[in-house]
């Protein structure tokens, strides 16, 4: 049985500098899909020259941030002393835990010389017990992302978070969660079965795609019901298409989000701000 669509929507503009951004999650229908509580799509853009777009140093607590760079170069600094660049196809992952300040800057890819940028940023909500842990950080280059070809020359799948068949991401799981980048060749299809009670959404970055017999437009965010069933992806275009599938088990603890913090109560949000202003998250030192 194929899963039914719960809703579909398009994002709201949330531009930063030279980057055109659409905020897909949270949206007017839901605040979370499994542990995922935030998704910004930095849409594909060609720049006339090197650029420098970032948010500047800012704090986080209670979540893990994940930046997936389709095209471009992403540089990360944080108050734990971590510094790295990832390039097209790479991932910046940071567990904010009990508090950290970071600064991310997206630029064109200096390795390839191309002037394009295209990326996603997710926030993954942590269970309460992990919100009080020390921060952690991973810089994952494209060649380190698990990937395999799909049957019948249909395309490929990358496992950004979680597991798929024999593939396993090196990003830690604090609950059942997954994030897949699926590439479907022209005229091909792919299906996957989702267990009962798993929350799952799809996002179509750049092209229309057929999901369970319904066509959705580029830029649409689609959430499915919680019943066990199949998601069947068809590409009837004359060119390849891409889709993100993500979700996981329902987050059962209270969710209280404000600014860069996602906690379990209002008092914890107040604590997060108090500790930040008291300097307990440290400082970024760039060399």
C-alpha positions as a LaTeX table, in Angstrom:
\begin{tabular}{lrrr}
\hline
Residue & $x$ (\AA) & $y$ (\AA) & $z$ (\AA) \\
\hline
Unk1 & 0.00 & 0.00 & 0.00 \\
Unk2 & 1.27 & 3.47 & $-0.87$ \\
Unk3 & 1.46 & 6.13 & 1.81 \\
Unk4 & $-0.94$ & 9.06 & 1.59 \\
Unk5 & 0.08 & 12.72 & 1.52 \\
Unk6 & $-0.76$ & 14.63 & 4.71 \\
Unk7 & 0.06 & 18.05 & 3.22 \\
Unk8 & 2.33 & 19.88 & 0.80 \\
Unk9 & 3.60 & 23.44 & 1.03 \\
Unk10 & 6.23 & 25.86 & $-0.23$ \\
Unk11 & 8.62 & 27.82 & 1.93 \\
Unk12 & 8.91 & 31.42 & 3.05 \\
Unk13 & 11.78 & 33.68 & 1.97 \\
Unk14 & 14.54 & 34.12 & 4.55 \\
Unk15 & 17.47 & 35.54 & 2.54 \\
Unk16 & 20.95 & 36.13 & 3.95 \\
Unk17 & 23.38 & 38.33 & 2.01 \\
Unk18 & 23.80 & 37.04 & $-1.54$ \\
Unk19 & 21.95 & 33.82 & $-0.75$ \\
Unk20 & 18.29 & 33.25 & $-1.65$ \\
Unk21 & 16.80 & 31.05 & 1.05 \\
Unk22 & 13.42 & 29.39 & 1.50 \\
Unk23 & 12.48 & 28.20 & 4.99 \\
Unk24 & 10.67 & 24.88 & 4.58 \\
Unk25 & 10.45 & 23.74 & 8.22 \\
Unk26 & 8.93 & 24.77 & 10.57 \\
Unk27 & 5.88 & 25.65 & 8.43 \\
Unk28 & 2.20 & 26.42 & 8.94 \\
Unk29 & 1.32 & 22.71 & 9.08 \\
Unk30 & 3.99 & 21.25 & 11.33 \\
Unk31 & 6.87 & 22.15 & 13.63 \\
Unk32 & 8.75 & 18.87 & 13.25 \\
Unk33 & 9.21 & 15.73 & 11.16 \\
Unk34 & 10.63 & 13.12 & 13.51 \\
Unk35 & 13.62 & 14.84 & 15.13 \\
Unk36 & 13.95 & 17.42 & 12.33 \\
Unk37 & 12.71 & 20.84 & 13.46 \\
Unk38 & 14.23 & 23.18 & 10.85 \\
Unk39 & 15.07 & 23.17 & 7.15 \\
Unk40 & 16.40 & 26.04 & 5.07 \\
Unk41 & 16.90 & 25.55 & 1.34 \\
Unk42 & 19.65 & 27.77 & $-0.08$ \\
Unk43 & 18.53 & 27.65 & $-3.69$ \\
Unk44 & 20.91 & 27.12 & $-6.62$ \\
Unk45 & 22.56 & 30.36 & $-7.65$ \\
Unk46 & 25.39 & 31.37 & $-9.96$ \\
Unk47 & 27.59 & 34.19 & $-8.66$ \\
Unk48 & 29.57 & 36.59 & $-10.83$ \\
Unk49 & 32.59 & 36.24 & $-8.53$ \\
Unk50 & 33.66 & 34.85 & $-5.16$ \\
Unk51 & 31.22 & 35.82 & $-2.43$ \\
Unk52 & 31.09 & 35.60 & 1.33 \\
Unk53 & 27.69 & 34.90 & 2.85 \\
Unk54 & 27.30 & 33.76 & 6.42 \\
Unk55 & 25.33 & 34.39 & 9.57 \\
Unk56 & 28.24 & 35.54 & 11.73 \\
Unk57 & 28.95 & 33.99 & 15.12 \\
Unk58 & 25.79 & 32.89 & 16.93 \\
Unk59 & 24.85 & 30.37 & 19.66 \\
Unk60 & 22.95 & 27.08 & 19.65 \\
Unk61 & 21.81 & 24.72 & 22.36 \\
Unk62 & 19.73 & 21.55 & 22.42 \\
Unk63 & 20.09 & 20.59 & 18.74 \\
Unk64 & 22.49 & 19.28 & 16.12 \\
Unk65 & 22.95 & 21.47 & 13.05 \\
Unk66 & 23.59 & 19.85 & 9.69 \\
Unk67 & 24.62 & 21.73 & 6.55 \\
Unk68 & 24.59 & 19.66 & 3.34 \\
Unk69 & 26.46 & 21.41 & 0.54 \\
Unk70 & 25.34 & 20.37 & $-2.95$ \\
Unk71 & 27.52 & 23.00 & $-4.61$ \\
Unk72 & 29.92 & 25.41 & $-2.97$ \\
Unk73 & 32.34 & 25.59 & $-0.08$ \\
Unk74 & 31.27 & 25.86 & 3.55 \\
Unk75 & 33.70 & 27.07 & 6.23 \\
Unk76 & 33.01 & 26.39 & 9.91 \\
Unk77 & 34.46 & 27.93 & 13.08 \\
Unk78 & 33.19 & 27.33 & 16.61 \\
Unk79 & 33.93 & 28.18 & 20.22 \\
Unk80 & 35.28 & 24.67 & 20.91 \\
Unk81 & 38.18 & 25.45 & 18.56 \\
Unk82 & 36.92 & 23.46 & 15.58 \\
Unk83 & 37.65 & 24.79 & 12.09 \\
Unk84 & 37.19 & 23.09 & 8.73 \\
Unk85 & 35.99 & 23.58 & 5.17 \\
Unk86 & 33.83 & 21.13 & 3.26 \\
Unk87 & 33.29 & 21.30 & $-0.46$ \\
Unk88 & 30.57 & 20.33 & $-2.95$ \\
Unk89 & 28.84 & 17.18 & $-1.71$ \\
Unk90 & 30.16 & 17.60 & 1.85 \\
Unk91 & 28.48 & 17.96 & 5.24 \\
Unk92 & 29.08 & 20.14 & 8.30 \\
Unk93 & 27.56 & 18.52 & 11.42 \\
Unk94 & 27.65 & 20.04 & 14.90 \\
Unk95 & 26.01 & 18.80 & 18.08 \\
Unk96 & 25.37 & 21.98 & 20.05 \\
Unk97 & 24.59 & 20.01 & 23.19 \\
Unk98 & 24.79 & 22.26 & 26.25 \\
Unk99 & 25.88 & 25.31 & 24.29 \\
Unk100 & 28.26 & 26.47 & 21.57 \\
Unk101 & 28.86 & 29.45 & 19.30 \\
Unk102 & 29.56 & 28.81 & 15.62 \\
Unk103 & 30.08 & 30.75 & 12.42 \\
Unk104 & 29.42 & 29.24 & 8.99 \\
Unk105 & 30.19 & 30.90 & 5.68 \\
Unk106 & 29.07 & 29.60 & 2.29 \\
Unk107 & 31.16 & 30.51 & $-0.71$ \\
Unk108 & 31.83 & 29.23 & $-4.22$ \\
Unk109 & 33.91 & 26.05 & $-4.45$ \\
Unk110 & 37.59 & 27.04 & $-4.65$ \\
Unk111 & 38.61 & 23.49 & $-5.61$ \\
Unk112 & 36.49 & 23.28 & $-8.76$ \\
Unk113 & 36.44 & 26.96 & $-9.72$ \\
Unk114 & 32.67 & 26.89 & $-10.31$ \\
Unk115 & 30.64 & 29.93 & $-9.23$ \\
Unk116 & 27.53 & 28.06 & $-8.07$ \\
Unk117 & 26.13 & 27.58 & $-4.58$ \\
Unk118 & 23.34 & 25.24 & $-3.47$ \\
Unk119 & 22.86 & 23.92 & 0.06 \\
Unk120 & 20.51 & 22.86 & 2.86 \\
Unk121 & 20.61 & 23.45 & 6.59 \\
Unk122 & 18.76 & 21.17 & 8.99 \\
Unk123 & 18.33 & 21.33 & 12.76 \\
Unk124 & 17.96 & 17.94 & 14.43 \\
Unk125 & 16.33 & 18.03 & 17.87 \\
Unk126 & 18.21 & 16.16 & 20.57 \\
Unk127 & 16.61 & 14.05 & 23.30 \\
Unk128 & 16.66 & 15.81 & 26.68 \\
Unk129 & 19.50 & 13.64 & 28.00 \\
Unk130 & 21.72 & 14.66 & 25.06 \\
Unk131 & 20.92 & 18.38 & 25.31 \\
Unk132 & 23.14 & 18.58 & 28.40 \\
Unk133 & 26.15 & 16.85 & 26.82 \\
Unk134 & 29.32 & 18.49 & 25.52 \\
Unk135 & 29.28 & 19.75 & 21.92 \\
Unk136 & 30.71 & 17.61 & 19.12 \\
Unk137 & 31.68 & 18.38 & 15.54 \\
Unk138 & 32.25 & 16.51 & 12.25 \\
Unk139 & 33.40 & 17.77 & 8.85 \\
Unk140 & 32.48 & 15.16 & 6.23 \\
Unk141 & 33.78 & 15.47 & 2.67 \\
Unk142 & 31.82 & 14.25 & $-0.34$ \\
Unk143 & 33.83 & 11.05 & $-0.75$ \\
Unk144 & 33.05 & 10.09 & 2.86 \\
Unk145 & 29.26 & 10.17 & 2.35 \\
Unk146 & 27.88 & 6.60 & 1.93 \\
Unk147 & 26.44 & 6.14 & $-1.56$ \\
Unk148 & 25.25 & 3.28 & $-3.77$ \\
Unk149 & 23.66 & 2.82 & $-7.18$ \\
Unk150 & 19.97 & 1.99 & $-7.39$ \\
Unk151 & 18.74 & $-1.13$ & $-9.22$ \\
Unk152 & 18.13 & $-1.04$ & $-12.98$ \\
Unk153 & 20.45 & 1.94 & $-13.51$ \\
Unk154 & 17.77 & 4.10 & $-11.90$ \\
Unk155 & 20.19 & 6.49 & $-10.19$ \\
Unk156 & 21.82 & 6.59 & $-6.75$ \\
Unk157 & 21.15 & 7.19 & $-3.07$ \\
Unk158 & 23.34 & 9.01 & $-0.54$ \\
Unk159 & 22.82 & 8.42 & 3.17 \\
Unk160 & 23.39 & 11.74 & 4.91 \\
Unk161 & 21.94 & 10.59 & 8.26 \\
Unk162 & 20.95 & 7.12 & 9.44 \\
Unk163 & 21.06 & 3.85 & 7.52 \\
Unk164 & 19.85 & 2.40 & 4.24 \\
Unk165 & 20.42 & $-1.30$ & 3.54 \\
Unk166 & 24.20 & $-1.77$ & 3.95 \\
Unk167 & 24.97 & 1.96 & 4.07 \\
Unk168 & 25.52 & 3.76 & 7.38 \\
Unk169 & 26.27 & 7.44 & 7.97 \\
Unk170 & 29.06 & 8.33 & 10.39 \\
Unk171 & 26.81 & 11.01 & 11.92 \\
Unk172 & 25.60 & 9.83 & 15.36 \\
Unk173 & 21.96 & 8.84 & 15.84 \\
Unk174 & 20.35 & 9.94 & 19.12 \\
Unk175 & 16.98 & 8.59 & 17.98 \\
Unk176 & 15.74 & 6.73 & 14.94 \\
Unk177 & 16.36 & 9.19 & 12.09 \\
Unk178 & 17.33 & 9.31 & 8.44 \\
Unk179 & 18.13 & 11.77 & 5.67 \\
Unk180 & 18.55 & 10.49 & 2.11 \\
Unk181 & 19.52 & 12.29 & $-1.09$ \\
Unk182 & 18.02 & 10.28 & $-3.96$ \\
Unk183 & 18.95 & 10.92 & $-7.60$ \\
Unk184 & 16.57 & 9.43 & $-10.18$ \\
Unk185 & 17.56 & 9.24 & $-13.85$ \\
Unk186 & 15.19 & 10.28 & $-16.66$ \\
Unk187 & 12.34 & 7.81 & $-17.14$ \\
Unk188 & 13.27 & 5.78 & $-14.06$ \\
Unk189 & 11.65 & 5.09 & $-10.69$ \\
Unk190 & 12.48 & 4.03 & $-7.13$ \\
Unk191 & 10.46 & 2.85 & $-4.15$ \\
Unk192 & 11.13 & 2.44 & $-0.44$ \\
Unk193 & 9.00 & 1.04 & 2.36 \\
Unk194 & 8.42 & 3.09 & 5.52 \\
Unk195 & 7.43 & 1.44 & 8.80 \\
Unk196 & 4.36 & 2.41 & 10.80 \\
Unk197 & 4.55 & 5.52 & 13.02 \\
Unk198 & 7.67 & 6.83 & 11.28 \\
Unk199 & 7.29 & 10.49 & 10.35 \\
Unk200 & 8.62 & 11.23 & 6.86 \\
Unk201 & 8.74 & 14.18 & 4.49 \\
Unk202 & 10.06 & 14.76 & 1.00 \\
Unk203 & 11.53 & 17.91 & $-0.49$ \\
Unk204 & 11.94 & 18.57 & $-4.22$ \\
Unk205 & 14.83 & 21.02 & $-4.67$ \\
Unk206 & 14.81 & 21.79 & $-8.38$ \\
Unk207 & 12.39 & 19.73 & $-10.51$ \\
Unk208 & 8.86 & 18.37 & $-10.54$ \\
Unk209 & 8.58 & 14.74 & $-9.43$ \\
Unk210 & 5.78 & 12.17 & $-9.11$ \\
Unk211 & 5.33 & 10.73 & $-5.61$ \\
Unk212 & 2.76 & 7.96 & $-5.13$ \\
Unk213 & 1.00 & 8.85 & $-8.40$ \\
Unk214 & 0.69 & 12.60 & $-7.67$ \\
Unk215 & 2.90 & 15.19 & $-9.34$ \\
Unk216 & 4.52 & 17.80 & $-7.10$ \\
Unk217 & 6.37 & 20.93 & $-8.13$ \\
Unk218 & 9.96 & 21.96 & $-7.61$ \\
Unk219 & 10.29 & 23.69 & $-4.25$ \\
Unk220 & 7.50 & 21.68 & $-2.59$ \\
Unk221 & 7.76 & 20.12 & 0.87 \\
Unk222 & 5.53 & 17.04 & 1.21 \\
Unk223 & 4.70 & 15.16 & 4.41 \\
Unk224 & 3.17 & 11.69 & 4.43 \\
Unk225 & 0.86 & 9.88 & 6.85 \\
Unk226 & 2.10 & 7.71 & 9.74 \\
Unk227 & 0.80 & 4.40 & 8.37 \\
Unk228 & 3.21 & 1.77 & 7.11 \\
Unk229 & 3.54 & 1.90 & 3.35 \\
Unk230 & 5.52 & 2.56 & 0.23 \\
Unk231 & 6.82 & 5.79 & $-1.24$ \\
Unk232 & 7.09 & 5.37 & $-5.00$ \\
Unk233 & 9.13 & 8.00 & $-6.84$ \\
Unk234 & 8.76 & 8.38 & $-10.62$ \\
Unk235 & 10.74 & 10.64 & $-12.90$ \\
Unk236 & 8.89 & 11.22 & $-16.19$ \\
Unk237 & 11.16 & 14.10 & $-17.21$ \\
Unk238 & 13.80 & 13.98 & $-19.92$ \\
Unk239 & 16.50 & 14.70 & $-17.35$ \\
Unk240 & 17.50 & 13.44 & $-13.92$ \\
Unk241 & 15.77 & 14.70 & $-10.79$ \\
Unk242 & 16.71 & 14.82 & $-7.10$ \\
Unk243 & 14.69 & 14.39 & $-3.94$ \\
Unk244 & 15.42 & 14.55 & $-0.23$ \\
Unk245 & 13.62 & 12.08 & 2.05 \\
Unk246 & 13.97 & 12.60 & 5.79 \\
Unk247 & 12.31 & 11.86 & 9.11 \\
Unk248 & 12.30 & 9.36 & 11.94 \\
Unk249 & 10.50 & 8.38 & 15.09 \\
Unk250 & 8.15 & 10.85 & 16.78 \\
Unk251 & 9.83 & 13.16 & 19.31 \\
Unk252 & 7.87 & 12.45 & 22.49 \\
Unk253 & 9.30 & 15.12 & 24.81 \\
Unk254 & 7.98 & 18.71 & 24.87 \\
Unk255 & 9.47 & 21.04 & 22.25 \\
Unk256 & 10.07 & 24.69 & 23.13 \\
Unk257 & 11.95 & 26.65 & 20.47 \\
Unk258 & 13.07 & 30.25 & 20.60 \\
Unk259 & 15.69 & 31.85 & 18.39 \\
Unk260 & 18.71 & 29.51 & 18.08 \\
Unk261 & 17.69 & 27.28 & 20.99 \\
Unk262 & 15.42 & 24.20 & 21.07 \\
Unk263 & 14.76 & 22.90 & 24.57 \\
Unk264 & 12.04 & 21.08 & 26.53 \\
Unk265 & 10.69 & 23.91 & 28.69 \\
Unk266 & 10.50 & 27.70 & 28.94 \\
Unk267 & 12.82 & 27.64 & 31.94 \\
Unk268 & 15.44 & 25.79 & 29.89 \\
Unk269 & 15.17 & 28.44 & 27.17 \\
Unk270 & 15.75 & 31.11 & 29.83 \\
Unk271 & 18.77 & 29.15 & 31.07 \\
Unk272 & 20.13 & 28.90 & 27.53 \\
Unk273 & 20.00 & 32.69 & 27.09 \\
Unk274 & 21.37 & 33.32 & 30.60 \\
Unk275 & 24.36 & 31.03 & 30.03 \\
Unk276 & 25.04 & 32.57 & 26.63 \\
Unk277 & 25.06 & 36.13 & 27.98 \\
Unk278 & 27.25 & 34.97 & 30.88 \\
Unk279 & 29.87 & 33.81 & 28.36 \\
Unk280 & 29.55 & 30.11 & 29.17 \\
Unk281 & 29.53 & 29.07 & 25.49 \\
Unk282 & 33.04 & 30.44 & 24.97 \\
Unk283 & 34.31 & 32.54 & 22.07 \\
Unk284 & 35.35 & 31.91 & 18.49 \\
Unk285 & 39.01 & 32.61 & 17.88 \\
Unk286 & 39.95 & 32.72 & 14.18 \\
Unk287 & 43.60 & 32.32 & 13.30 \\
\hline
\end{tabular}
